[in-house]
Amino acid sequence: MFIIIKGPLDAHYKLTSREKMGKSFETNEDARDFLLSHLKRSFAKHDYDADTDIWWGRNTGDAHATGFHIENV
């Protein structure tokens, strides 16, 4: 089972706190598809940082980005 963890990001694209999003998924691909849909709906800018394995989203005027990480539990 896969879950998505979200939280604010620091300057190094690391989550400064962790909160589980409400859904869980059977596959990593299902979690990624849901997350991409959420990012497109909720944030003006979004991308993936491969070095930290973090997806992030930020709206215009926001000081900090919100980070998302898919975990296998």
Short mmCIF file of N, CA and C in Angstrom, two decimals, residues 2-30:
data_model
loop_
_atom_site.label_atom_id
_atom_site.label_comp_id
_atom_site.label_asym_id
_atom_site.label_seq_id
_atom_site.Cartn_x
_atom_site.Cartn_y
_atom_site.Cartn_z
N PHE A 2 0.47 2.26 -0.71
CA PHE A 2 1.22 3.50 -0.84
C PHE A 2 0.40 4.65 -0.28
N ILE A 3 1.08 5.57 0.39
CA ILE A 3 0.44 6.77 0.93
C ILE A 3 1.20 7.99 0.45
N ILE A 4 0.56 9.14 0.55
CA ILE A 4 1.21 10.40 0.20
C ILE A 4 1.36 11.22 1.48
N ILE A 5 2.59 11.66 1.72
CA ILE A 5 2.92 12.50 2.86
C ILE A 5 3.10 13.92 2.33
N LYS A 6 2.55 14.91 3.05
CA LYS A 6 2.72 16.30 2.62
C LYS A 6 3.22 17.14 3.78
N GLY A 7 3.80 18.27 3.44
CA GLY A 7 4.27 19.21 4.44
C GLY A 7 5.03 20.35 3.79
N PRO A 8 5.31 21.40 4.57
CA PRO A 8 6.10 22.52 4.04
C PRO A 8 7.53 22.08 3.76
N LEU A 9 8.16 22.76 2.82
CA LEU A 9 9.54 22.44 2.43
C LEU A 9 10.51 23.47 2.95
N ASP A 10 11.74 23.02 3.27
CA ASP A 10 12.80 23.96 3.59
C ASP A 10 13.55 24.32 2.31
N ALA A 11 14.62 25.06 2.42
CA ALA A 11 15.38 25.51 1.25
C ALA A 11 16.06 24.38 0.49
N HIS A 12 16.18 23.21 1.13
CA HIS A 12 16.85 22.06 0.50
C HIS A 12 15.84 21.02 0.00
N TYR A 13 14.58 21.41 -0.14
CA TYR A 13 13.51 20.53 -0.59
C TYR A 13 13.34 19.30 0.30
N LYS A 14 13.43 19.52 1.60
CA LYS A 14 13.15 18.48 2.59
C LYS A 14 11.90 18.89 3.35
N LEU A 15 11.04 17.92 3.65
CA LEU A 15 9.82 18.21 4.41
C LEU A 15 10.19 18.63 5.83
N THR A 16 9.63 19.76 6.29
CA THR A 16 9.90 20.22 7.65
C THR A 16 8.91 19.64 8.64
N SER A 17 7.78 19.15 8.17
CA SER A 17 6.82 18.40 8.99
C SER A 17 6.11 17.44 8.06
N ARG A 18 5.44 16.45 8.65
CA ARG A 18 4.83 15.39 7.83
C ARG A 18 3.37 15.20 8.24
N GLU A 19 2.51 15.16 7.22
CA GLU A 19 1.09 14.90 7.44
C GLU A 19 0.61 13.94 6.35
N LYS A 20 -0.04 12.85 6.75
CA LYS A 20 -0.54 11.88 5.78
C LYS A 20 -1.81 12.41 5.13
N MET A 21 -1.86 12.35 3.81
CA MET A 21 -3.09 12.67 3.10
C MET A 21 -4.06 11.51 3.33
N GLY A 22 -5.35 11.75 3.20
CA GLY A 22 -6.37 10.80 3.60
C GLY A 22 -6.46 9.49 2.84
N LYS A 23 -6.01 9.44 1.61
CA LYS A 23 -6.17 8.24 0.81
C LYS A 23 -4.95 7.33 0.87
N SER A 24 -5.16 6.07 0.57
CA SER A 24 -4.05 5.13 0.34
C SER A 24 -4.30 4.47 -1.01
N PHE A 25 -3.25 3.91 -1.60
CA PHE A 25 -3.30 3.42 -2.97
C PHE A 25 -2.65 2.04 -3.06
N GLU A 26 -3.13 1.25 -4.00
CA GLU A 26 -2.60 -0.09 -4.21
C GLU A 26 -1.23 -0.07 -4.87
N THR A 27 -0.99 0.88 -5.77
CA THR A 27 0.28 0.93 -6.50
C THR A 27 0.89 2.32 -6.42
N ASN A 28 2.19 2.39 -6.64
CA ASN A 28 2.88 3.67 -6.71
C ASN A 28 2.34 4.51 -7.86
N GLU A 29 2.01 3.87 -8.97
CA GLU A 29 1.48 4.59 -10.13
C GLU A 29 0.14 5.24 -9.82
N ASP A 30 -0.73 4.53 -9.08
CA ASP A 30 -2.02 5.11 -8.68
C ASP A 30 -1.81 6.34 -7.80
#
